[in-house]
Amino acid sequence: MDASTRAEIREFLENKVHDCKVLVIGDVMLDRYFYGNVTRISPEAPVPVNCIEKKKDTLGGAANVAHNLARLGCQVYLSGVIGDDHHGRLLMRKLEKRGIHTDGIICGREKTTTKVRVLGGHQQMMRLDFEETDSIEDSAAKQLQAVIDKITETGLDAVIISDYGKGMCTDEMCQYVIKKAQTEDVPVFVDPKGDKWGKYRGASYITPNVKEAGAVLNCRLANDTEVLRKAAEEIKKRYAVDSVMITRSEKGISVFGRSEITIPTVAQEVFDVSGAGDTVISCFAAAIGMKVYLQAAIEFANFAAGIEVGKVGTYAVSNEEIVVALGNM
């Protein structure tokens, strides 16, 4: 990253990001971690006994995208569906504590999507998922669309669709959001799920990894720039998206749009890649929304993700951490 790019990113973080208004729409989740130690086997069955010593609740799914944006300093609006349950109330308290606008969250499920992870020492022993994956009810969709209309009227700089395949991002909902944003000339960024991408038609940017890009084209793609260039052109043509951003693991990030840019991975020790995609789309969307030039926006997203993967578990990188890290380059 050269000095001029670092200067533009610092200018964005210190003077522009607080004016950035972003709407995140998608599958909101609560991530719960229970940490303990295993010293014996249960006398009741041949299973380890984990003596829990502490627990941690974090925002997951689309809520983690919103959390990343809030930590950058953006004004964040989150829209999704939860259940009227203990997990839903925990999730709402965490969102409100972080200053995320929750008017777009409605109760339209029997249970809030929650992932419970049990760890013994540093080893994950079990994950328990509480979820519903059916498409949201029509009544919930109409309620959400009305809220989205009000949020959009306040003036937005970017919209992110964060699809985790839990039923929020239906064809109708995604197309409603994309067309609404188009009328306001607001860029839409999509973190896709599965291989049915017709619902994302008309988005500004779509951000698959190499495996996801291959899956939607029904092939296995090599992590090679020429191969990915051809894949991106097919995706743009097939789904009428403006640009394709492909995250390439150790080979960095490539964006294929009107121009082509590849940014190599920032060298770091990787502890945990979970949540890195949320960091990338959050930082990139905020930067593009505030008119940061494309290469700087990609380098910013890549740099922030480099910090995120150096942490254990899902982690939202703060504005201050990025500024300090830039200063230490």
mmCIF file of C-alpha atoms in Angstrom:
data_model
loop_
_atom_site.group_PDB
_atom_site.id
_atom_site.type_symbol
_atom_site.label_atom_id
_atom_site.label_comp_id
_atom_site.label_asym_id
_atom_site.label_seq_id
_atom_site.Cartn_x
_atom_site.Cartn_y
_atom_site.Cartn_z
ATOM 1 C CA MET A 1 0.000 0.000 0.000
ATOM 2 C CA ASP A 2 1.589 3.273 -1.053
ATOM 3 C CA ALA A 3 1.621 6.525 0.936
ATOM 4 C CA SER A 4 -1.136 8.223 -1.089
ATOM 5 C CA THR A 5 -3.501 5.272 -0.563
ATOM 6 C CA ARG A 6 -2.789 5.237 3.171
ATOM 7 C CA ALA A 7 -3.492 8.968 3.270
ATOM 8 C CA GLU A 8 -6.847 8.540 1.501
ATOM 9 C CA ILE A 9 -7.889 5.751 3.856
ATOM 10 C CA ARG A 10 -6.917 7.822 6.905
ATOM 11 C CA GLU A 11 -8.868 10.794 5.527
ATOM 12 C CA PHE A 12 -11.906 8.550 5.081
ATOM 13 C CA LEU A 13 -11.642 7.073 8.599
ATOM 14 C CA GLU A 14 -10.945 10.337 10.378
ATOM 15 C CA ASN A 15 -13.165 12.798 8.501
ATOM 16 C CA LYS A 16 -15.760 11.063 6.322
ATOM 17 C CA VAL A 17 -16.903 7.739 7.750
ATOM 18 C CA HIS A 18 -19.112 9.277 10.457
ATOM 19 C CA ASP A 19 -21.334 10.764 7.737
ATOM 20 C CA CYS A 20 -21.729 7.385 6.013
ATOM 21 C CA LYS A 21 -25.243 5.888 6.268
ATOM 22 C CA VAL A 22 -25.574 2.194 5.439
ATOM 23 C CA LEU A 23 -28.559 -0.155 5.441
ATOM 24 C CA VAL A 24 -27.801 -3.841 6.063
ATOM 25 C CA ILE A 25 -30.495 -6.350 5.138
ATOM 26 C CA GLY A 26 -30.206 -10.059 5.783
ATOM 27 C CA ASP A 27 -30.141 -12.978 8.175
ATOM 28 C CA VAL A 28 -29.395 -11.656 11.651
ATOM 29 C CA MET A 29 -27.933 -14.105 14.154
ATOM 30 C CA LEU A 30 -26.638 -14.391 17.688
ATOM 31 C CA ASP A 31 -23.349 -16.222 18.234
ATOM 32 C CA ARG A 32 -22.840 -17.675 21.721
ATOM 33 C CA TYR A 33 -19.541 -19.093 22.960
ATOM 34 C CA PHE A 34 -19.148 -21.222 26.093
ATOM 35 C CA TYR A 35 -15.547 -21.708 27.206
ATOM 36 C CA GLY A 36 -14.455 -24.428 29.620
ATOM 37 C CA ASN A 37 -12.003 -27.192 30.415
ATOM 38 C CA VAL A 38 -12.321 -30.931 30.072
ATOM 39 C CA THR A 39 -10.677 -33.052 32.764
ATOM 40 C CA ARG A 40 -12.861 -36.160 32.930
ATOM 41 C CA ILE A 41 -15.318 -38.421 31.147
ATOM 42 C CA SER A 42 -18.946 -38.525 32.241
ATOM 43 C CA PRO A 43 -20.005 -41.592 34.243
ATOM 44 C CA GLU A 44 -23.383 -41.378 32.485
ATOM 45 C CA ALA A 45 -22.048 -41.875 28.946
ATOM 46 C CA PRO A 46 -18.652 -41.972 27.190
ATOM 47 C CA VAL A 47 -18.572 -38.214 26.608
ATOM 48 C CA PRO A 48 -16.273 -35.485 27.988
ATOM 49 C CA VAL A 49 -17.514 -33.259 30.801
ATOM 50 C CA ASN A 50 -16.849 -29.598 30.050
ATOM 51 C CA CYS A 51 -16.760 -27.353 33.106
ATOM 52 C CA ILE A 52 -17.836 -23.976 31.716
ATOM 53 C CA GLU A 53 -15.827 -21.056 33.043
ATOM 54 C CA LYS A 54 -17.071 -18.153 30.921
ATOM 55 C CA LYS A 55 -19.398 -17.286 28.069
ATOM 56 C CA LYS A 56 -19.463 -14.650 25.357
ATOM 57 C CA ASP A 57 -22.316 -13.461 23.154
ATOM 58 C CA THR A 58 -21.529 -11.772 19.837
ATOM 59 C CA LEU A 59 -23.418 -10.511 16.808
ATOM 60 C CA GLY A 60 -23.477 -12.902 13.874
ATOM 61 C CA GLY A 61 -24.584 -13.047 10.247
ATOM 62 C CA ALA A 62 -25.971 -9.753 8.954
ATOM 63 C CA ALA A 63 -25.750 -8.410 12.503
ATOM 64 C CA ASN A 64 -21.971 -8.883 12.370
ATOM 65 C CA VAL A 65 -21.849 -6.879 9.135
ATOM 66 C CA ALA A 66 -23.732 -4.111 10.925
ATOM 67 C CA HIS A 67 -21.354 -4.404 13.887
ATOM 68 C CA ASN A 68 -18.332 -3.980 11.598
ATOM 69 C CA LEU A 69 -19.867 -0.828 10.128
ATOM 70 C CA ALA A 70 -20.680 0.554 13.575
ATOM 71 C CA ARG A 71 -17.101 -0.037 14.730
ATOM 72 C CA LEU A 72 -15.881 1.924 11.719
ATOM 73 C CA GLY A 73 -18.084 4.820 12.832
ATOM 74 C CA CYS A 74 -20.867 4.563 10.243
ATOM 75 C CA GLN A 75 -24.532 5.295 10.886
ATOM 76 C CA VAL A 76 -25.988 1.785 10.577
ATOM 77 C CA TYR A 77 -29.543 0.582 9.957
ATOM 78 C CA LEU A 78 -30.204 -3.165 10.238
ATOM 79 C CA SER A 79 -33.215 -4.988 8.834
ATOM 80 C CA GLY A 80 -34.033 -8.627 9.556
ATOM 81 C CA VAL A 81 -36.301 -11.061 11.376
ATOM 82 C CA ILE A 82 -35.915 -12.527 14.871
ATOM 83 C CA GLY A 83 -38.037 -14.539 17.291
ATOM 84 C CA ASP A 84 -39.777 -13.293 20.421
ATOM 85 C CA ASP A 85 -37.420 -15.278 22.632
ATOM 86 C CA HIS A 86 -34.469 -14.996 25.001
ATOM 87 C CA HIS A 87 -31.927 -15.072 22.173
ATOM 88 C CA GLY A 88 -33.811 -12.357 20.314
ATOM 89 C CA ARG A 89 -33.808 -10.106 23.351
ATOM 90 C CA LEU A 90 -30.086 -10.690 23.876
ATOM 91 C CA LEU A 91 -29.475 -9.803 20.228
ATOM 92 C CA MET A 92 -31.518 -6.601 20.415
ATOM 93 C CA ARG A 93 -29.704 -5.425 23.540
ATOM 94 C CA LYS A 94 -26.347 -5.955 21.856
ATOM 95 C CA LEU A 95 -27.419 -4.090 18.723
ATOM 96 C CA GLU A 96 -28.740 -1.140 20.707
ATOM 97 C CA LYS A 97 -25.609 -1.031 22.890
ATOM 98 C CA ARG A 98 -23.514 -0.632 19.739
ATOM 99 C CA GLY A 99 -25.645 2.216 18.417
ATOM 100 C CA ILE A 100 -27.146 0.230 15.529
ATOM 101 C CA HIS A 101 -30.623 1.383 14.463
ATOM 102 C CA THR A 102 -33.058 -1.500 15.044
ATOM 103 C CA ASP A 103 -36.305 -0.102 13.610
ATOM 104 C CA GLY A 104 -35.869 -2.572 10.746
ATOM 105 C CA ILE A 105 -35.833 -5.630 13.049
ATOM 106 C CA ILE A 106 -39.188 -7.358 13.410
ATOM 107 C CA CYS A 107 -40.418 -10.437 15.252
ATOM 108 C CA GLY A 108 -41.536 -12.869 12.559
ATOM 109 C CA ARG A 109 -39.991 -16.181 13.603
ATOM 110 C CA GLU A 110 -40.616 -18.774 16.294
ATOM 111 C CA LYS A 111 -36.945 -18.604 17.246
ATOM 112 C CA THR A 112 -33.987 -16.319 16.668
ATOM 113 C CA THR A 113 -31.195 -17.831 14.578
ATOM 114 C CA THR A 114 -28.488 -18.686 17.111
ATOM 115 C CA LYS A 115 -25.235 -20.639 16.940
ATOM 116 C CA VAL A 116 -23.955 -21.968 20.251
ATOM 117 C CA ARG A 117 -20.342 -23.117 20.304
ATOM 118 C CA VAL A 118 -18.867 -25.109 23.199
ATOM 119 C CA LEU A 119 -15.089 -24.994 23.521
ATOM 120 C CA GLY A 120 -12.795 -27.059 25.709
ATOM 121 C CA GLY A 121 -9.503 -25.216 26.019
ATOM 122 C CA HIS A 122 -9.003 -23.818 22.503
ATOM 123 C CA GLN A 123 -10.792 -26.713 20.775
ATOM 124 C CA GLN A 124 -14.374 -26.404 19.580
ATOM 125 C CA MET A 125 -16.171 -29.495 20.831
ATOM 126 C CA MET A 126 -19.715 -28.899 19.631
ATOM 127 C CA ARG A 127 -21.966 -26.439 17.857
ATOM 128 C CA LEU A 128 -25.690 -26.206 18.492
ATOM 129 C CA ASP A 129 -27.807 -24.384 15.891
ATOM 130 C CA PHE A 130 -31.222 -22.892 16.626
ATOM 131 C CA GLU A 131 -32.713 -21.777 13.330
ATOM 132 C CA GLU A 132 -35.524 -21.707 10.801
ATOM 133 C CA THR A 133 -34.646 -21.667 7.116
ATOM 134 C CA ASP A 134 -38.087 -21.332 5.524
ATOM 135 C CA SER A 135 -38.738 -18.126 3.621
ATOM 136 C CA ILE A 136 -40.201 -15.336 5.727
ATOM 137 C CA GLU A 137 -43.972 -14.941 5.683
ATOM 138 C CA ASP A 138 -45.566 -12.485 3.237
ATOM 139 C CA SER A 139 -46.886 -10.405 6.141
ATOM 140 C CA ALA A 140 -43.366 -10.069 7.561
ATOM 141 C CA ALA A 141 -41.999 -9.169 4.120
ATOM 142 C CA LYS A 142 -44.554 -6.400 3.665
ATOM 143 C CA GLN A 143 -43.792 -5.042 7.132
ATOM 144 C CA LEU A 144 -40.081 -5.024 6.347
ATOM 145 C CA GLN A 145 -40.586 -3.336 2.986
ATOM 146 C CA ALA A 146 -42.515 -0.523 4.649
ATOM 147 C CA VAL A 147 -39.676 -0.005 7.143
ATOM 148 C CA ILE A 148 -37.068 -0.133 4.362
ATOM 149 C CA ASP A 149 -38.973 2.576 2.486
ATOM 150 C CA LYS A 150 -38.778 4.865 5.534
ATOM 151 C CA ILE A 151 -35.084 4.191 6.074
ATOM 152 C CA THR A 152 -34.297 4.832 2.407
ATOM 153 C CA GLU A 153 -36.088 8.179 2.563
ATOM 154 C CA THR A 154 -33.536 9.380 5.144
ATOM 155 C CA GLY A 155 -30.796 9.182 2.477
ATOM 156 C CA LEU A 156 -28.335 6.294 2.259
ATOM 157 C CA ASP A 157 -24.810 5.934 0.932
ATOM 158 C CA ALA A 158 -24.829 2.136 0.548
ATOM 159 C CA VAL A 159 -27.012 -0.945 0.959
ATOM 160 C CA ILE A 160 -25.632 -4.373 1.865
ATOM 161 C CA ILE A 161 -27.564 -7.613 1.344
ATOM 162 C CA SER A 162 -26.056 -10.198 3.699
ATOM 163 C CA ASP A 163 -27.497 -13.571 2.704
ATOM 164 C CA TYR A 164 -26.827 -16.527 5.001
ATOM 165 C CA GLY A 165 -29.550 -18.745 3.569
ATOM 166 C CA LYS A 166 -31.898 -18.517 6.551
ATOM 167 C CA GLY A 167 -34.958 -17.339 4.634
ATOM 168 C CA MET A 168 -34.749 -13.561 4.904
ATOM 169 C CA CYS A 169 -33.239 -12.902 1.467
ATOM 170 C CA THR A 170 -36.029 -14.172 -0.753
ATOM 171 C CA ASP A 171 -36.190 -13.385 -4.462
ATOM 172 C CA GLU A 172 -38.926 -10.840 -3.816
ATOM 173 C CA MET A 173 -37.131 -9.136 -0.920
ATOM 174 C CA CYS A 174 -33.787 -8.858 -2.708
ATOM 175 C CA GLN A 175 -35.350 -7.469 -5.868
ATOM 176 C CA TYR A 176 -37.464 -5.017 -3.881
ATOM 177 C CA VAL A 177 -34.366 -3.704 -2.103
ATOM 178 C CA ILE A 178 -32.199 -3.537 -5.246
ATOM 179 C CA LYS A 179 -34.829 -1.698 -7.276
ATOM 180 C CA LYS A 180 -35.553 0.687 -4.416
ATOM 181 C CA ALA A 181 -31.838 1.492 -4.132
ATOM 182 C CA GLN A 182 -31.548 1.962 -7.891
ATOM 183 C CA THR A 183 -34.261 4.629 -7.839
ATOM 184 C CA GLU A 184 -32.219 6.508 -5.211
ATOM 185 C CA ASP A 185 -28.901 5.927 -7.033
ATOM 186 C CA VAL A 186 -27.509 4.027 -4.021
ATOM 187 C CA PRO A 187 -24.987 1.209 -4.659
ATOM 188 C CA VAL A 188 -26.000 -2.294 -3.528
ATOM 189 C CA PHE A 189 -23.413 -4.807 -2.299
ATOM 190 C CA VAL A 190 -24.316 -8.486 -2.049
ATOM 191 C CA ASP A 191 -22.649 -11.225 -0.003
ATOM 192 C CA PRO A 192 -24.247 -14.212 -1.795
ATOM 193 C CA LYS A 193 -25.325 -17.633 -0.583
ATOM 194 C CA GLY A 194 -26.062 -20.782 -2.571
ATOM 195 C CA ASP A 195 -26.255 -21.005 -6.352
ATOM 196 C CA LYS A 196 -29.546 -19.182 -7.066
ATOM 197 C CA TRP A 197 -28.276 -15.709 -7.855
ATOM 198 C CA GLY A 198 -31.150 -14.497 -10.001
ATOM 199 C CA LYS A 199 -32.503 -12.713 -6.941
ATOM 200 C CA TYR A 200 -29.391 -10.487 -6.893
ATOM 201 C CA ARG A 201 -29.942 -9.264 -10.462
ATOM 202 C CA GLY A 202 -29.069 -5.588 -10.861
ATOM 203 C CA ALA A 203 -26.771 -5.306 -7.823
ATOM 204 C CA SER A 204 -23.751 -3.011 -8.026
ATOM 205 C CA TYR A 205 -21.239 -5.447 -6.508
ATOM 206 C CA ILE A 206 -21.396 -9.125 -5.632
ATOM 207 C CA THR A 207 -18.661 -10.556 -3.381
ATOM 208 C CA PRO A 208 -18.203 -14.353 -3.624
ATOM 209 C CA ASN A 209 -15.102 -16.313 -2.722
ATOM 210 C CA VAL A 210 -13.557 -18.612 -5.341
ATOM 211 C CA LYS A 211 -15.607 -21.631 -4.255
ATOM 212 C CA GLU A 212 -18.889 -19.697 -4.334
ATOM 213 C CA ALA A 213 -18.135 -18.251 -7.773
ATOM 214 C CA GLY A 214 -17.487 -21.758 -9.061
ATOM 215 C CA ALA A 215 -20.640 -23.167 -7.479
ATOM 216 C CA VAL A 216 -22.931 -20.655 -9.188
ATOM 217 C CA LEU A 217 -21.315 -21.525 -12.537
ATOM 218 C CA ASN A 218 -21.531 -25.246 -11.751
ATOM 219 C CA CYS A 219 -17.781 -25.786 -11.992
ATOM 220 C CA ARG A 220 -14.654 -25.848 -9.870
ATOM 221 C CA LEU A 221 -12.533 -22.749 -10.449
ATOM 222 C CA ALA A 222 -8.773 -22.573 -10.109
ATOM 223 C CA ASN A 223 -7.555 -19.629 -8.021
ATOM 224 C CA ASP A 224 -6.013 -18.102 -11.124
ATOM 225 C CA THR A 225 -6.580 -14.534 -12.318
ATOM 226 C CA GLU A 226 -7.322 -15.442 -15.940
ATOM 227 C CA VAL A 227 -9.770 -18.177 -14.889
ATOM 228 C CA LEU A 228 -11.518 -15.851 -12.447
ATOM 229 C CA ARG A 229 -11.674 -13.039 -15.002
ATOM 230 C CA LYS A 230 -13.668 -15.263 -17.368
ATOM 231 C CA ALA A 231 -15.870 -16.465 -14.511
ATOM 232 C CA ALA A 232 -16.573 -12.884 -13.433
ATOM 233 C CA GLU A 233 -17.520 -11.858 -16.967
ATOM 234 C CA GLU A 234 -20.008 -14.727 -17.119
ATOM 235 C CA ILE A 235 -21.460 -13.788 -13.733
ATOM 236 C CA LYS A 236 -21.845 -10.143 -14.778
ATOM 237 C CA LYS A 237 -23.543 -11.135 -18.001
ATOM 238 C CA ARG A 238 -25.794 -13.764 -16.457
ATOM 239 C CA TYR A 239 -26.950 -11.728 -13.449
ATOM 240 C CA ALA A 240 -26.637 -8.124 -14.698
ATOM 241 C CA VAL A 241 -24.334 -7.035 -11.879
ATOM 242 C CA ASP A 242 -21.903 -4.193 -12.418
ATOM 243 C CA SER A 243 -18.837 -5.679 -10.725
ATOM 244 C CA VAL A 244 -17.695 -8.943 -9.162
ATOM 245 C CA MET A 245 -15.333 -8.890 -6.184
ATOM 246 C CA ILE A 246 -13.765 -12.312 -5.597
ATOM 247 C CA THR A 247 -11.971 -12.974 -2.326
ATOM 248 C CA ARG A 248 -9.083 -15.317 -3.059
ATOM 249 C CA SER A 249 -7.727 -16.381 0.328
ATOM 250 C CA GLU A 250 -3.907 -16.222 0.279
ATOM 251 C CA LYS A 251 -3.997 -14.548 -3.166
ATOM 252 C CA GLY A 252 -5.913 -11.510 -1.957
ATOM 253 C CA ILE A 253 -8.908 -9.846 -3.608
ATOM 254 C CA SER A 254 -9.748 -9.253 -7.276
ATOM 255 C CA VAL A 255 -12.434 -6.904 -8.546
ATOM 256 C CA PHE A 256 -13.689 -7.288 -12.104
ATOM 257 C CA GLY A 257 -15.804 -4.364 -13.295
ATOM 258 C CA ARG A 258 -15.159 -1.533 -15.721
ATOM 259 C CA SER A 259 -11.561 -1.952 -14.646
ATOM 260 C CA GLU A 260 -9.715 -4.905 -13.097
ATOM 261 C CA ILE A 261 -7.788 -4.632 -9.845
ATOM 262 C CA THR A 262 -6.074 -7.326 -7.773
ATOM 263 C CA ILE A 263 -4.751 -6.599 -4.290
ATOM 264 C CA PRO A 264 -2.456 -9.223 -2.693
ATOM 265 C CA THR A 265 -3.138 -10.461 0.828
ATOM 266 C CA VAL A 266 -1.559 -8.424 3.616
ATOM 267 C CA ALA A 267 0.990 -10.702 5.300
ATOM 268 C CA GLN A 268 -0.150 -11.709 8.803
ATOM 269 C CA GLU A 269 -0.501 -14.653 11.129
ATOM 270 C CA VAL A 270 -3.937 -16.200 10.585
ATOM 271 C CA PHE A 271 -5.767 -17.437 13.663
ATOM 272 C CA ASP A 272 -9.383 -17.578 12.487
ATOM 273 C CA VAL A 273 -10.957 -16.661 9.127
ATOM 274 C CA SER A 274 -14.552 -16.658 10.406
ATOM 275 C CA GLY A 275 -16.112 -13.250 9.842
ATOM 276 C CA ALA A 276 -13.458 -12.073 7.378
ATOM 277 C CA GLY A 277 -16.010 -11.844 4.559
ATOM 278 C CA ASP A 278 -18.219 -9.623 6.714
ATOM 279 C CA THR A 279 -15.263 -7.319 7.351
ATOM 280 C CA VAL A 280 -14.443 -7.116 3.640
ATOM 281 C CA ILE A 281 -17.944 -6.225 2.458
ATOM 282 C CA SER A 282 -18.512 -3.759 5.326
ATOM 283 C CA CYS A 283 -15.314 -1.796 4.747
ATOM 284 C CA PHE A 284 -15.597 -1.891 0.970
ATOM 285 C CA ALA A 285 -19.238 -0.776 0.892
ATOM 286 C CA ALA A 286 -18.642 2.084 3.332
ATOM 287 C CA ALA A 287 -15.640 3.320 1.373
ATOM 288 C CA ILE A 288 -17.341 3.136 -2.034
ATOM 289 C CA GLY A 289 -20.458 4.741 -0.568
ATOM 290 C CA MET A 290 -18.351 7.728 0.478
ATOM 291 C CA LYS A 291 -16.671 7.987 -2.959
ATOM 292 C CA VAL A 292 -13.265 6.608 -1.982
ATOM 293 C CA TYR A 293 -11.567 5.605 -5.217
ATOM 294 C CA LEU A 294 -11.808 1.918 -6.114
ATOM 295 C CA GLN A 295 -8.253 0.738 -5.498
ATOM 296 C CA ALA A 296 -8.082 2.458 -2.111
ATOM 297 C CA ALA A 297 -11.452 0.938 -1.150
ATOM 298 C CA ILE A 298 -10.218 -2.561 -2.024
ATOM 299 C CA GLU A 299 -6.925 -2.053 -0.203
ATOM 300 C CA PHE A 300 -8.821 -0.753 2.825
ATOM 301 C CA ALA A 301 -11.104 -3.811 2.915
ATOM 302 C CA ASN A 302 -8.157 -6.152 2.440
ATOM 303 C CA PHE A 303 -6.132 -4.428 5.160
ATOM 304 C CA ALA A 304 -9.001 -4.558 7.679
ATOM 305 C CA ALA A 305 -9.587 -8.244 6.922
ATOM 306 C CA GLY A 306 -5.904 -8.855 7.618
ATOM 307 C CA ILE A 307 -6.437 -7.506 11.126
ATOM 308 C CA GLU A 308 -9.649 -9.514 11.599
ATOM 309 C CA VAL A 309 -8.145 -12.920 10.777
ATOM 310 C CA GLY A 310 -5.452 -12.321 13.396
ATOM 311 C CA LYS A 311 -8.151 -12.516 16.100
ATOM 312 C CA VAL A 312 -9.827 -15.611 17.541
ATOM 313 C CA GLY A 313 -13.508 -15.911 16.623
ATOM 314 C CA THR A 314 -15.711 -13.405 14.814
ATOM 315 C CA TYR A 315 -14.306 -9.936 15.411
ATOM 316 C CA ALA A 316 -15.320 -6.428 14.321
ATOM 317 C CA VAL A 317 -12.262 -4.244 13.673
ATOM 318 C CA SER A 318 -12.477 -0.699 15.004
ATOM 319 C CA ASN A 319 -11.709 2.576 13.273
ATOM 320 C CA GLU A 320 -8.943 3.270 15.782
ATOM 321 C CA GLU A 321 -7.273 -0.125 15.269
ATOM 322 C CA ILE A 322 -7.055 0.433 11.528
ATOM 323 C CA VAL A 323 -5.663 3.953 11.914
ATOM 324 C CA VAL A 324 -2.997 2.718 14.345
ATOM 325 C CA ALA A 325 -2.095 -0.206 12.081
ATOM 326 C CA LEU A 326 -1.770 2.134 9.096
ATOM 327 C CA GLY A 327 0.523 4.339 11.116
ATOM 328 C CA ASN A 328 2.709 1.343 11.965
ATOM 329 C CA MET A 329 3.211 0.315 8.331
#
